Amino acid sequence: MIKFLIVVKNNSDNLFLGQTVEKQGTIIELLGNMRFKVELDEDVVQFFSKKIITCKLSGKMFTRHIRIILGDRVKVQITIYDNLIGRIMLRL
């Protein structure tokens, strides 16, 4: 008898494996669980449907304890499949 083991890994980082776009924005609101509301720059508005997206910290920023406060300029990585969420890659 042959048995198969199927492992399903549900990880939010899998959303960023495809094509991504990097844009700049400003932190406008601090949410819980290391999430932030980011207002994208004016030149991005015609490409994306919303100007304000929800972002989380990247893994290296989290492990190196890089602090982000209200009003910081950040570089955001956005997947082309879901442009409502993003990942903060760099504090400018």
PDB file of N, CA and C in Angstrom:
ATOM      1  N   MET A   1       0.847  -1.174   0.000  1.00  0.00           N
ATOM      2  CA  MET A   1       0.000   0.000   0.000  1.00  0.00           C
ATOM      3  C   MET A   1       0.897   1.244   0.000  1.00  0.00           C
ATOM      4  N   ILE A   2       0.614   2.162  -0.891  1.00  0.00           N
ATOM      5  CA  ILE A   2       1.394   3.385  -1.020  1.00  0.00           C
ATOM      6  C   ILE A   2       0.621   4.529  -0.380  1.00  0.00           C
ATOM      7  N   LYS A   3       1.287   5.246   0.487  1.00  0.00           N
ATOM      8  CA  LYS A   3       0.665   6.400   1.137  1.00  0.00           C
ATOM      9  C   LYS A   3       1.434   7.649   0.738  1.00  0.00           C
ATOM     10  N   PHE A   4       0.696   8.703   0.529  1.00  0.00           N
ATOM     11  CA  PHE A   4       1.301   9.972   0.149  1.00  0.00           C
ATOM     12  C   PHE A   4       1.083  10.985   1.257  1.00  0.00           C
ATOM     13  N   LEU A   5       2.061  11.781   1.487  1.00  0.00           N
ATOM     14  CA  LEU A   5       1.963  12.859   2.456  1.00  0.00           C
ATOM     15  C   LEU A   5       2.027  14.176   1.697  1.00  0.00           C
ATOM     16  N   ILE A   6       0.977  14.945   1.799  1.00  0.00           N
ATOM     17  CA  ILE A   6       0.915  16.238   1.126  1.00  0.00           C
ATOM     18  C   ILE A   6       1.072  17.320   2.179  1.00  0.00           C
ATOM     19  N   VAL A   7       2.074  18.136   2.018  1.00  0.00           N
ATOM     20  CA  VAL A   7       2.337  19.219   2.953  1.00  0.00           C
ATOM     21  C   VAL A   7       1.926  20.523   2.289  1.00  0.00           C
ATOM     22  N   VAL A   8       1.008  21.220   2.921  1.00  0.00           N
ATOM     23  CA  VAL A   8       0.559  22.515   2.412  1.00  0.00           C
ATOM     24  C   VAL A   8       1.124  23.577   3.328  1.00  0.00           C
ATOM     25  N   LYS A   9       1.886  24.470   2.761  1.00  0.00           N
ATOM     26  CA  LYS A   9       2.503  25.540   3.535  1.00  0.00           C
ATOM     27  C   LYS A   9       1.792  26.840   3.196  1.00  0.00           C
ATOM     28  N   ASN A  10       1.052  27.358   4.131  1.00  0.00           N
ATOM     29  CA  ASN A  10       0.312  28.597   3.919  1.00  0.00           C
ATOM     30  C   ASN A  10       1.121  29.734   4.519  1.00  0.00           C
ATOM     31  N   ASN A  11       1.841  30.419   3.683  1.00  0.00           N
ATOM     32  CA  ASN A  11       2.723  31.485   4.141  1.00  0.00           C
ATOM     33  C   ASN A  11       2.456  32.724   3.303  1.00  0.00           C
ATOM     34  N   SER A  12       2.356  33.853   3.955  1.00  0.00           N
ATOM     35  CA  SER A  12       2.070  35.081   3.215  1.00  0.00           C
ATOM     36  C   SER A  12       3.246  35.512   2.345  1.00  0.00           C
ATOM     37  N   ASP A  13       4.456  35.009   2.608  1.00  0.00           N
ATOM     38  CA  ASP A  13       5.607  35.371   1.785  1.00  0.00           C
ATOM     39  C   ASP A  13       5.535  34.761   0.390  1.00  0.00           C
ATOM     40  N   ASN A  14       4.705  33.722   0.211  1.00  0.00           N
ATOM     41  CA  ASN A  14       4.571  33.111  -1.106  1.00  0.00           C
ATOM     42  C   ASN A  14       3.925  34.059  -2.101  1.00  0.00           C
ATOM     43  N   LEU A  15       3.234  35.079  -1.631  1.00  0.00           N
ATOM     44  CA  LEU A  15       2.635  36.055  -2.528  1.00  0.00           C
ATOM     45  C   LEU A  15       3.696  36.851  -3.277  1.00  0.00           C
ATOM     46  N   PHE A  16       4.884  36.948  -2.715  1.00  0.00           N
ATOM     47  CA  PHE A  16       5.921  37.789  -3.282  1.00  0.00           C
ATOM     48  C   PHE A  16       6.912  37.008  -4.147  1.00  0.00           C
ATOM     49  N   LEU A  17       6.590  35.761  -4.495  1.00  0.00           N
ATOM     50  CA  LEU A  17       7.497  34.985  -5.323  1.00  0.00           C
ATOM     51  C   LEU A  17       7.419  35.384  -6.788  1.00  0.00           C
ATOM     52  N   GLY A  18       6.302  35.944  -7.217  1.00  0.00           N
ATOM     53  CA  GLY A  18       6.133  36.329  -8.613  1.00  0.00           C
ATOM     54  C   GLY A  18       6.756  37.680  -8.896  1.00  0.00           C
ATOM     55  N   GLN A  19       6.223  38.352  -9.888  1.00  0.00           N
ATOM     56  CA  GLN A  19       6.755  39.649 -10.272  1.00  0.00           C
ATOM     57  C   GLN A  19       6.321  40.707  -9.265  1.00  0.00           C
ATOM     58  N   THR A  20       7.241  41.584  -8.928  1.00  0.00           N
ATOM     59  CA  THR A  20       6.955  42.637  -7.964  1.00  0.00           C
ATOM     60  C   THR A  20       7.369  43.986  -8.529  1.00  0.00           C
ATOM     61  N   VAL A  21       6.822  45.025  -7.909  1.00  0.00           N
ATOM     62  CA  VAL A  21       7.130  46.403  -8.271  1.00  0.00           C
ATOM     63  C   VAL A  21       7.572  47.108  -6.998  1.00  0.00           C
ATOM     64  N   GLU A  22       8.640  47.887  -7.066  1.00  0.00           N
ATOM     65  CA  GLU A  22       9.108  48.638  -5.904  1.00  0.00           C
ATOM     66  C   GLU A  22       8.756  50.105  -6.075  1.00  0.00           C
ATOM     67  N   LYS A  23       8.065  50.656  -5.081  1.00  0.00           N
ATOM     68  CA  LYS A  23       7.649  52.057  -5.087  1.00  0.00           C
ATOM     69  C   LYS A  23       7.993  52.687  -3.747  1.00  0.00           C
ATOM     70  N   GLN A  24       7.932  54.013  -3.694  1.00  0.00           N
ATOM     71  CA  GLN A  24       8.219  54.742  -2.465  1.00  0.00           C
ATOM     72  C   GLN A  24       6.937  55.316  -1.892  1.00  0.00           C
ATOM     73  N   GLY A  25       6.936  55.469  -0.572  1.00  0.00           N
ATOM     74  CA  GLY A  25       5.766  56.014   0.086  1.00  0.00           C
ATOM     75  C   GLY A  25       6.113  56.523   1.475  1.00  0.00           C
ATOM     76  N   THR A  26       5.069  56.931   2.209  1.00  0.00           N
ATOM     77  CA  THR A  26       5.216  57.496   3.544  1.00  0.00           C
ATOM     78  C   THR A  26       4.313  56.746   4.510  1.00  0.00           C
ATOM     79  N   ILE A  27       4.816  56.458   5.717  1.00  0.00           N
ATOM     80  CA  ILE A  27       4.019  55.795   6.747  1.00  0.00           C
ATOM     81  C   ILE A  27       2.992  56.792   7.275  1.00  0.00           C
ATOM     82  N   ILE A  28       1.704  56.432   7.231  1.00  0.00           N
ATOM     83  CA  ILE A  28       0.669  57.341   7.724  1.00  0.00           C
ATOM     84  C   ILE A  28      -0.069  56.793   8.940  1.00  0.00           C
ATOM     85  N   GLU A  29       0.033  55.473   9.189  1.00  0.00           N
ATOM     86  CA  GLU A  29      -0.665  54.896  10.337  1.00  0.00           C
ATOM     87  C   GLU A  29       0.071  53.645  10.789  1.00  0.00           C
ATOM     88  N   LEU A  30       0.147  53.452  12.106  1.00  0.00           N
ATOM     89  CA  LEU A  30       0.771  52.271  12.679  1.00  0.00           C
ATOM     90  C   LEU A  30      -0.330  51.302  13.091  1.00  0.00           C
ATOM     91  N   LEU A  31      -0.304  50.094  12.544  1.00  0.00           N
ATOM     92  CA  LEU A  31      -1.264  49.063  12.892  1.00  0.00           C
ATOM     93  C   LEU A  31      -0.583  48.055  13.817  1.00  0.00           C
ATOM     94  N   GLY A  32      -1.324  47.136  14.359  1.00  0.00           N
ATOM     95  CA  GLY A  32      -0.743  46.117  15.219  1.00  0.00           C
ATOM     96  C   GLY A  32      -0.012  45.054  14.422  1.00  0.00           C
ATOM     97  N   ASN A  33       0.765  44.244  15.131  1.00  0.00           N
ATOM     98  CA  ASN A  33       1.442  43.080  14.562  1.00  0.00           C
ATOM     99  C   ASN A  33       2.423  43.465  13.448  1.00  0.00           C
ATOM    100  N   MET A  34       3.163  44.544  13.646  1.00  0.00           N
ATOM    101  CA  MET A  34       4.202  45.010  12.714  1.00  0.00           C
ATOM    102  C   MET A  34       3.662  45.301  11.317  1.00  0.00           C
ATOM    103  N   ARG A  35       2.482  45.866  11.243  1.00  0.00           N
ATOM    104  CA  ARG A  35       1.877  46.259   9.972  1.00  0.00           C
ATOM    105  C   ARG A  35       1.680  47.770   9.975  1.00  0.00           C
ATOM    106  N   PHE A  36       1.709  48.346   8.783  1.00  0.00           N
ATOM    107  CA  PHE A  36       1.655  49.788   8.629  1.00  0.00           C
ATOM    108  C   PHE A  36       0.771  50.146   7.447  1.00  0.00           C
ATOM    109  N   LYS A  37       0.170  51.334   7.498  1.00  0.00           N
ATOM    110  CA  LYS A  37      -0.522  51.898   6.341  1.00  0.00           C
ATOM    111  C   LYS A  37       0.454  52.844   5.663  1.00  0.00           C
ATOM    112  N   VAL A  38       0.650  52.663   4.364  1.00  0.00           N
ATOM    113  CA  VAL A  38       1.615  53.449   3.598  1.00  0.00           C
ATOM    114  C   VAL A  38       0.880  54.180   2.490  1.00  0.00           C
ATOM    115  N   GLU A  39       1.121  55.493   2.402  1.00  0.00           N
ATOM    116  CA  GLU A  39       0.573  56.296   1.312  1.00  0.00           C
ATOM    117  C   GLU A  39       1.625  56.368   0.216  1.00  0.00           C
ATOM    118  N   LEU A  40       1.281  55.852  -0.966  1.00  0.00           N
ATOM    119  CA  LEU A  40       2.218  55.831  -2.082  1.00  0.00           C
ATOM    120  C   LEU A  40       2.363  57.216  -2.689  1.00  0.00           C
ATOM    121  N   ASP A  41       3.468  57.432  -3.392  1.00  0.00           N
ATOM    122  CA  ASP A  41       3.718  58.719  -4.036  1.00  0.00           C
ATOM    123  C   ASP A  41       2.731  58.962  -5.165  1.00  0.00           C
ATOM    124  N   GLU A  42       2.677  60.203  -5.640  1.00  0.00           N
ATOM    125  CA  GLU A  42       1.693  60.613  -6.648  1.00  0.00           C
ATOM    126  C   GLU A  42       1.888  59.923  -7.992  1.00  0.00           C
ATOM    127  N   ASP A  43       3.132  59.609  -8.367  1.00  0.00           N
ATOM    128  CA  ASP A  43       3.367  59.003  -9.677  1.00  0.00           C
ATOM    129  C   ASP A  43       2.910  57.553  -9.760  1.00  0.00           C
ATOM    130  N   VAL A  44       2.562  56.962  -8.622  1.00  0.00           N
ATOM    131  CA  VAL A  44       2.161  55.557  -8.580  1.00  0.00           C
ATOM    132  C   VAL A  44       0.656  55.397  -8.753  1.00  0.00           C
ATOM    133  N   VAL A  45      -0.100  56.448  -8.537  1.00  0.00           N
ATOM    134  CA  VAL A  45      -1.552  56.350  -8.454  1.00  0.00           C
ATOM    135  C   VAL A  45      -2.170  55.845  -9.748  1.00  0.00           C
ATOM    136  N   GLN A  46      -1.661  56.216 -10.900  1.00  0.00           N
ATOM    137  CA  GLN A  46      -2.279  55.780 -12.143  1.00  0.00           C
ATOM    138  C   GLN A  46      -2.066  54.286 -12.390  1.00  0.00           C
ATOM    139  N   PHE A  47      -1.029  53.667 -11.798  1.00  0.00           N
ATOM    140  CA  PHE A  47      -0.789  52.241 -12.001  1.00  0.00           C
ATOM    141  C   PHE A  47      -1.607  51.393 -11.035  1.00  0.00           C
ATOM    142  N   PHE A  48      -1.716  51.826  -9.797  1.00  0.00           N
ATOM    143  CA  PHE A  48      -2.430  51.060  -8.781  1.00  0.00           C
ATOM    144  C   PHE A  48      -3.802  51.665  -8.541  1.00  0.00           C
ATOM    145  N   SER A  49      -4.720  50.815  -8.066  1.00  0.00           N
ATOM    146  CA  SER A  49      -6.092  51.274  -7.867  1.00  0.00           C
ATOM    147  C   SER A  49      -6.236  52.111  -6.600  1.00  0.00           C
ATOM    148  N   LYS A  50      -5.408  51.865  -5.589  1.00  0.00           N
ATOM    149  CA  LYS A  50      -5.508  52.617  -4.343  1.00  0.00           C
ATOM    150  C   LYS A  50      -4.196  53.324  -4.058  1.00  0.00           C
ATOM    151  N   LYS A  51      -4.304  54.447  -3.400  1.00  0.00           N
ATOM    152  CA  LYS A  51      -3.126  55.222  -3.039  1.00  0.00           C
ATOM    153  C   LYS A  51      -2.571  54.793  -1.683  1.00  0.00           C
ATOM    154  N   ILE A  52      -3.409  54.192  -0.823  1.00  0.00           N
ATOM    155  CA  ILE A  52      -3.001  53.762   0.509  1.00  0.00           C
ATOM    156  C   ILE A  52      -3.056  52.238   0.563  1.00  0.00           C
ATOM    157  N   ILE A  53      -1.941  51.607   0.941  1.00  0.00           N
ATOM    158  CA  ILE A  53      -1.890  50.153   1.033  1.00  0.00           C
ATOM    159  C   ILE A  53      -1.415  49.739   2.421  1.00  0.00           C
ATOM    160  N   THR A  54      -1.666  48.492   2.783  1.00  0.00           N
ATOM    161  CA  THR A  54      -1.220  47.923   4.045  1.00  0.00           C
ATOM    162  C   THR A  54       0.074  47.161   3.803  1.00  0.00           C
ATOM    163  N   CYS A  55       1.085  47.425   4.635  1.00  0.00           N
ATOM    164  CA  CYS A  55       2.395  46.799   4.444  1.00  0.00           C
ATOM    165  C   CYS A  55       2.871  46.157   5.734  1.00  0.00           C
ATOM    166  N   LYS A  56       3.739  45.157   5.571  1.00  0.00           N
ATOM    167  CA  LYS A  56       4.401  44.541   6.711  1.00  0.00           C
ATOM    168  C   LYS A  56       5.906  44.704   6.543  1.00  0.00           C
ATOM    169  N   LEU A  57       6.637  44.484   7.623  1.00  0.00           N
ATOM    170  CA  LEU A  57       8.094  44.593   7.575  1.00  0.00           C
ATOM    171  C   LEU A  57       8.695  43.377   6.890  1.00  0.00           C
ATOM    172  N   SER A  58       9.791  43.573   6.195  1.00  0.00           N
ATOM    173  CA  SER A  58      10.510  42.438   5.625  1.00  0.00           C
ATOM    174  C   SER A  58      11.240  41.702   6.747  1.00  0.00           C
ATOM    175  N   GLY A  59      11.672  40.504   6.453  1.00  0.00           N
ATOM    176  CA  GLY A  59      12.298  39.662   7.468  1.00  0.00           C
ATOM    177  C   GLY A  59      13.584  40.232   8.028  1.00  0.00           C
ATOM    178  N   LYS A  60      14.434  40.800   7.173  1.00  0.00           N
ATOM    179  CA  LYS A  60      15.702  41.343   7.645  1.00  0.00           C
ATOM    180  C   LYS A  60      15.507  42.596   8.486  1.00  0.00           C
ATOM    181  N   MET A  61      14.503  43.402   8.147  1.00  0.00           N
ATOM    182  CA  MET A  61      14.235  44.591   8.958  1.00  0.00           C
ATOM    183  C   MET A  61      13.712  44.183  10.330  1.00  0.00           C
ATOM    184  N   PHE A  62      12.938  43.109  10.380  1.00  0.00           N
ATOM    185  CA  PHE A  62      12.400  42.635  11.651  1.00  0.00           C
ATOM    186  C   PHE A  62      13.498  42.045  12.529  1.00  0.00           C
ATOM    187  N   THR A  63      14.370  41.213  11.955  1.00  0.00           N
ATOM    188  CA  THR A  63      15.404  40.563  12.758  1.00  0.00           C
ATOM    189  C   THR A  63      16.494  41.533  13.203  1.00  0.00           C
ATOM    190  N   ARG A  64      16.736  42.588  12.435  1.00  0.00           N
ATOM    191  CA  ARG A  64      17.759  43.570  12.809  1.00  0.00           C
ATOM    192  C   ARG A  64      17.195  44.724  13.625  1.00  0.00           C
ATOM    193  N   HIS A  65      15.908  44.627  14.011  1.00  0.00           N
ATOM    194  CA  HIS A  65      15.234  45.595  14.886  1.00  0.00           C
ATOM    195  C   HIS A  65      15.313  47.018  14.346  1.00  0.00           C
ATOM    196  N   ILE A  66      15.047  47.183  13.062  1.00  0.00           N
ATOM    197  CA  ILE A  66      15.011  48.512  12.463  1.00  0.00           C
ATOM    198  C   ILE A  66      13.655  49.124  12.767  1.00  0.00           C
ATOM    199  N   ARG A  67      13.651  50.252  13.431  1.00  0.00           N
ATOM    200  CA  ARG A  67      12.415  50.886  13.876  1.00  0.00           C
ATOM    201  C   ARG A  67      11.844  51.779  12.789  1.00  0.00           C
ATOM    202  N   ILE A  68      10.534  51.755  12.669  1.00  0.00           N
ATOM    203  CA  ILE A  68       9.827  52.614  11.724  1.00  0.00           C
ATOM    204  C   ILE A  68       8.786  53.386  12.509  1.00  0.00           C
ATOM    205  N   ILE A  69       8.785  54.703  12.343  1.00  0.00           N
ATOM    206  CA  ILE A  69       7.826  55.542  13.055  1.00  0.00           C
ATOM    207  C   ILE A  69       6.954  56.285  12.048  1.00  0.00           C
ATOM    208  N   LEU A  70       5.975  56.970  12.560  1.00  0.00           N
ATOM    209  CA  LEU A  70       5.026  57.709  11.737  1.00  0.00           C
ATOM    210  C   LEU A  70       5.754  58.796  10.951  1.00  0.00           C
ATOM    211  N   GLY A  71       5.512  58.873   9.657  1.00  0.00           N
ATOM    212  CA  GLY A  71       6.119  59.885   8.810  1.00  0.00           C
ATOM    213  C   GLY A  71       7.395  59.458   8.108  1.00  0.00           C
ATOM    214  N   ASP A  72       7.883  58.254   8.364  1.00  0.00           N
ATOM    215  CA  ASP A  72       9.102  57.776   7.699  1.00  0.00           C
ATOM    216  C   ASP A  72       8.847  57.519   6.222  1.00  0.00           C
ATOM    217  N   ARG A  73       9.860  57.791   5.402  1.00  0.00           N
ATOM    218  CA  ARG A  73       9.808  57.449   3.977  1.00  0.00           C
ATOM    219  C   ARG A  73      10.338  56.034   3.824  1.00  0.00           C
ATOM    220  N   VAL A  74       9.643  55.195   3.068  1.00  0.00           N
ATOM    221  CA  VAL A  74      10.018  53.796   2.913  1.00  0.00           C
ATOM    222  C   VAL A  74       9.943  53.383   1.447  1.00  0.00           C
ATOM    223  N   LYS A  75      10.679  52.325   1.115  1.00  0.00           N
ATOM    224  CA  LYS A  75      10.567  51.685  -0.194  1.00  0.00           C
ATOM    225  C   LYS A  75       9.730  50.426   0.000  1.00  0.00           C
ATOM    226  N   VAL A  76       8.678  50.286  -0.802  1.00  0.00           N
ATOM    227  CA  VAL A  76       7.705  49.217  -0.642  1.00  0.00           C
ATOM    228  C   VAL A  76       7.767  48.298  -1.853  1.00  0.00           C
ATOM    229  N   GLN A  77       7.736  46.998  -1.598  1.00  0.00           N
ATOM    230  CA  GLN A  77       7.672  46.006  -2.666  1.00  0.00           C
ATOM    231  C   GLN A  77       6.231  45.506  -2.750  1.00  0.00           C
ATOM    232  N   ILE A  78       5.618  45.646  -3.940  1.00  0.00           N
ATOM    233  CA  ILE A  78       4.211  45.302  -4.135  1.00  0.00           C
ATOM    234  C   ILE A  78       4.128  44.237  -5.216  1.00  0.00           C
ATOM    235  N   THR A  79       3.361  43.178  -4.962  1.00  0.00           N
ATOM    236  CA  THR A  79       3.158  42.164  -5.977  1.00  0.00           C
ATOM    237  C   THR A  79       2.129  42.649  -6.991  1.00  0.00           C
ATOM    238  N   ILE A  80       2.266  42.213  -8.224  1.00  0.00           N
ATOM    239  CA  ILE A  80       1.337  42.666  -9.259  1.00  0.00           C
ATOM    240  C   ILE A  80       0.007  41.931  -9.173  1.00  0.00           C
ATOM    241  N   TYR A  81      -0.053  40.848  -8.413  1.00  0.00           N
ATOM    242  CA  TYR A  81      -1.275  40.066  -8.315  1.00  0.00           C
ATOM    243  C   TYR A  81      -2.252  40.637  -7.296  1.00  0.00           C
ATOM    244  N   ASP A  82      -1.736  41.221  -6.219  1.00  0.00           N
ATOM    245  CA  ASP A  82      -2.589  41.827  -5.202  1.00  0.00           C
ATOM    246  C   ASP A  82      -1.944  43.145  -4.802  1.00  0.00           C
ATOM    247  N   ASN A  83      -2.457  44.249  -5.322  1.00  0.00           N
ATOM    248  CA  ASN A  83      -1.810  45.537  -5.079  1.00  0.00           C
ATOM    249  C   ASN A  83      -2.357  46.249  -3.852  1.00  0.00           C
ATOM    250  N   LEU A  84      -3.028  45.537  -2.956  1.00  0.00           N
ATOM    251  CA  LEU A  84      -3.523  46.140  -1.722  1.00  0.00           C
ATOM    252  C   LEU A  84      -2.599  45.879  -0.541  1.00  0.00           C
ATOM    253  N   ILE A  85      -1.671  44.927  -0.679  1.00  0.00           N
ATOM    254  CA  ILE A  85      -0.723  44.638   0.391  1.00  0.00           C
ATOM    255  C   ILE A  85       0.692  44.769  -0.152  1.00  0.00           C
ATOM    256  N   GLY A  86       1.646  45.017   0.749  1.00  0.00           N
ATOM    257  CA  GLY A  86       3.025  45.178   0.326  1.00  0.00           C
ATOM    258  C   GLY A  86       3.983  44.810   1.438  1.00  0.00           C
ATOM    259  N   ARG A  87       5.257  44.902   1.131  1.00  0.00           N
ATOM    260  CA  ARG A  87       6.309  44.601   2.088  1.00  0.00           C
ATOM    261  C   ARG A  87       7.276  45.770   2.117  1.00  0.00           C
ATOM    262  N   ILE A  88       7.596  46.252   3.309  1.00  0.00           N
ATOM    263  CA  ILE A  88       8.539  47.360   3.470  1.00  0.00           C
ATOM    264  C   ILE A  88       9.949  46.791   3.396  1.00  0.00           C
ATOM    265  N   MET A  89      10.688  47.201   2.372  1.00  0.00           N
ATOM    266  CA  MET A  89      12.022  46.671   2.136  1.00  0.00           C
ATOM    267  C   MET A  89      13.130  47.557   2.700  1.00  0.00           C
ATOM    268  N   LEU A  90      12.893  48.877   2.772  1.00  0.00           N
ATOM    269  CA  LEU A  90      13.963  49.796   3.130  1.00  0.00           C
ATOM    270  C   LEU A  90      13.374  51.064   3.714  1.00  0.00           C
ATOM    271  N   ARG A  91      14.008  51.575   4.758  1.00  0.00           N
ATOM    272  CA  ARG A  91      13.638  52.886   5.287  1.00  0.00           C
ATOM    273  C   ARG A  91      14.572  53.917   4.675  1.00  0.00           C
ATOM    274  N   LEU A  92      14.008  54.920   4.038  1.00  0.00           N
ATOM    275  CA  LEU A  92      14.820  55.930   3.343  1.00  0.00           C
ATOM    276  C   LEU A  92      15.201  57.078   4.254  1.00  0.00           C
TER     277      LEU A  92
END
